[in-house]
Amino acid sequence: MPSGPGARHNDCVATTAPAPIPASRLHGHHDRPSMVAVGTIIWLSSELMFFAALFASYFTIRAVSTDLWAQNTEVLNVPFAAINTTILVLSSLTCQLGVFAAERGQVGRKGGVFDIKGWGLREWFILTYTMGAIFIAGQAIEYAELIQEGITIPDSAYGTMFYLTTGFHGIHVTGGLIAFLFVLGRTYIARRFTHEQAVSAIVVSYYWHFVDVVWIGLFATIYLIK
């Protein structure tokens, strides 16, 4: 067995080599569902009950304040809200395309940035993040216009319900944007793209689809049914 300073130096190098990533982290356990995904679905069920309570409150107060609702809904900019809604709904498509890329293990693009067919998880999630941020910006612009029209939370029951329903949804969308940043950050920091990162992308997509579906219900209730 070699001895001396050189041997001790080689031993040090050998002990500091990075450990291999376990196969379970790379490929997951295919014989049972992901507990993260199951927990996310259960949590989203509780969130669904929360928004159901908001919908119930909205319709209950609207039923006893028909004149107030008719007066305030005339101020709503329905075409602007429809464009904003379209952007958010299309972001669900781009999010799912990112999930498909994650499931096949493609993190970054293959080819040029304008070659959409070669996009990976990062490109699709960055586009989804941008579309979600545009939706939030559009909601802020709409709030500013409505405040100028005198529709505020303390002004009337309509203002209270409008800002509560759309505001809580906006908070959820902002939470989704933070989750996208978390997933994207992991793809840059991690040594290899693992099954755990793919699961993270999938559960974030569950959440994003959820907030999109909730908004479709809110848009129909607030802007179409009025």
Coordinates of C-alpha atoms in Angstrom, one line a residue, residues 130-210:
T130 CA -44.7 35.8 -18.6
M131 CA -48.4 35.2 -19.5
G132 CA -49.3 34.9 -15.9
A133 CA -47.5 38.1 -15.1
I134 CA -49.3 39.9 -17.9
F135 CA -52.6 38.7 -16.5
I136 CA -51.7 40.1 -13.1
A137 CA -50.7 43.4 -14.7
G138 CA -54.0 43.5 -16.6
Q139 CA -55.9 42.9 -13.3
A140 CA -54.0 45.8 -11.7
I141 CA -54.9 48.1 -14.6
E142 CA -58.5 47.1 -14.3
Y143 CA -58.5 47.8 -10.6
A144 CA -57.1 51.3 -11.2
E145 CA -59.9 52.0 -13.7
L146 CA -62.6 50.8 -11.4
I147 CA -61.3 52.8 -8.4
Q148 CA -61.5 55.9 -10.6
E149 CA -65.1 55.0 -11.3
G150 CA -65.8 54.9 -7.6
I151 CA -66.0 51.1 -7.2
T152 CA -64.1 50.3 -4.0
I153 CA -64.3 47.8 -1.2
P154 CA -65.9 50.2 1.3
D155 CA -68.1 51.8 -1.3
S156 CA -70.7 49.0 -1.7
A157 CA -71.4 45.3 -1.3
Y158 CA -70.6 44.9 -5.0
G159 CA -67.2 46.4 -4.7
T160 CA -66.5 44.2 -1.7
M161 CA -67.4 41.0 -3.5
F162 CA -65.7 42.0 -6.7
Y163 CA -62.4 42.7 -5.1
L164 CA -62.6 39.7 -2.7
T165 CA -63.3 37.2 -5.5
T166 CA -60.9 38.5 -8.0
G167 CA -58.3 39.6 -5.4
F168 CA -58.0 36.2 -3.8
H169 CA -57.7 34.6 -7.2
G170 CA -55.0 37.1 -8.1
I171 CA -53.1 36.1 -4.9
H172 CA -53.3 32.5 -6.0
V173 CA -52.0 33.4 -9.5
T174 CA -49.1 35.2 -7.8
G175 CA -48.4 32.1 -5.7
G176 CA -48.2 30.1 -8.9
L177 CA -45.7 32.5 -10.4
I178 CA -43.5 32.1 -7.4
A179 CA -43.8 28.3 -7.8
F180 CA -42.7 28.6 -11.5
L181 CA -39.6 30.5 -10.3
F182 CA -38.8 27.8 -7.8
V183 CA -39.1 25.0 -10.4
L184 CA -37.0 27.0 -12.9
G185 CA -34.4 27.7 -10.3
R186 CA -34.0 24.1 -9.5
T187 CA -33.3 23.2 -13.1
Y188 CA -30.4 25.6 -13.1
I189 CA -29.0 24.6 -9.7
A190 CA -29.3 20.8 -9.8
R191 CA -26.5 18.7 -11.3
R192 CA -29.0 16.5 -13.2
F193 CA -32.7 16.7 -14.0
T194 CA -34.3 14.1 -11.7
H195 CA -37.7 12.5 -11.3
E196 CA -38.2 14.8 -8.2
Q197 CA -37.9 17.9 -10.4
A198 CA -40.3 16.4 -13.0
V199 CA -42.8 15.8 -10.2
S200 CA -42.4 19.4 -9.0
A201 CA -43.2 20.6 -12.5
I202 CA -46.3 18.4 -12.6
V203 CA -47.7 19.5 -9.3
V204 CA -47.2 23.1 -10.2
S205 CA -49.1 22.5 -13.4
Y206 CA -52.0 21.0 -11.3
Y207 CA -52.1 24.2 -9.3
W208 CA -51.9 26.4 -12.4
H209 CA -54.7 24.5 -14.2
F210 CA -56.8 24.9 -11.0

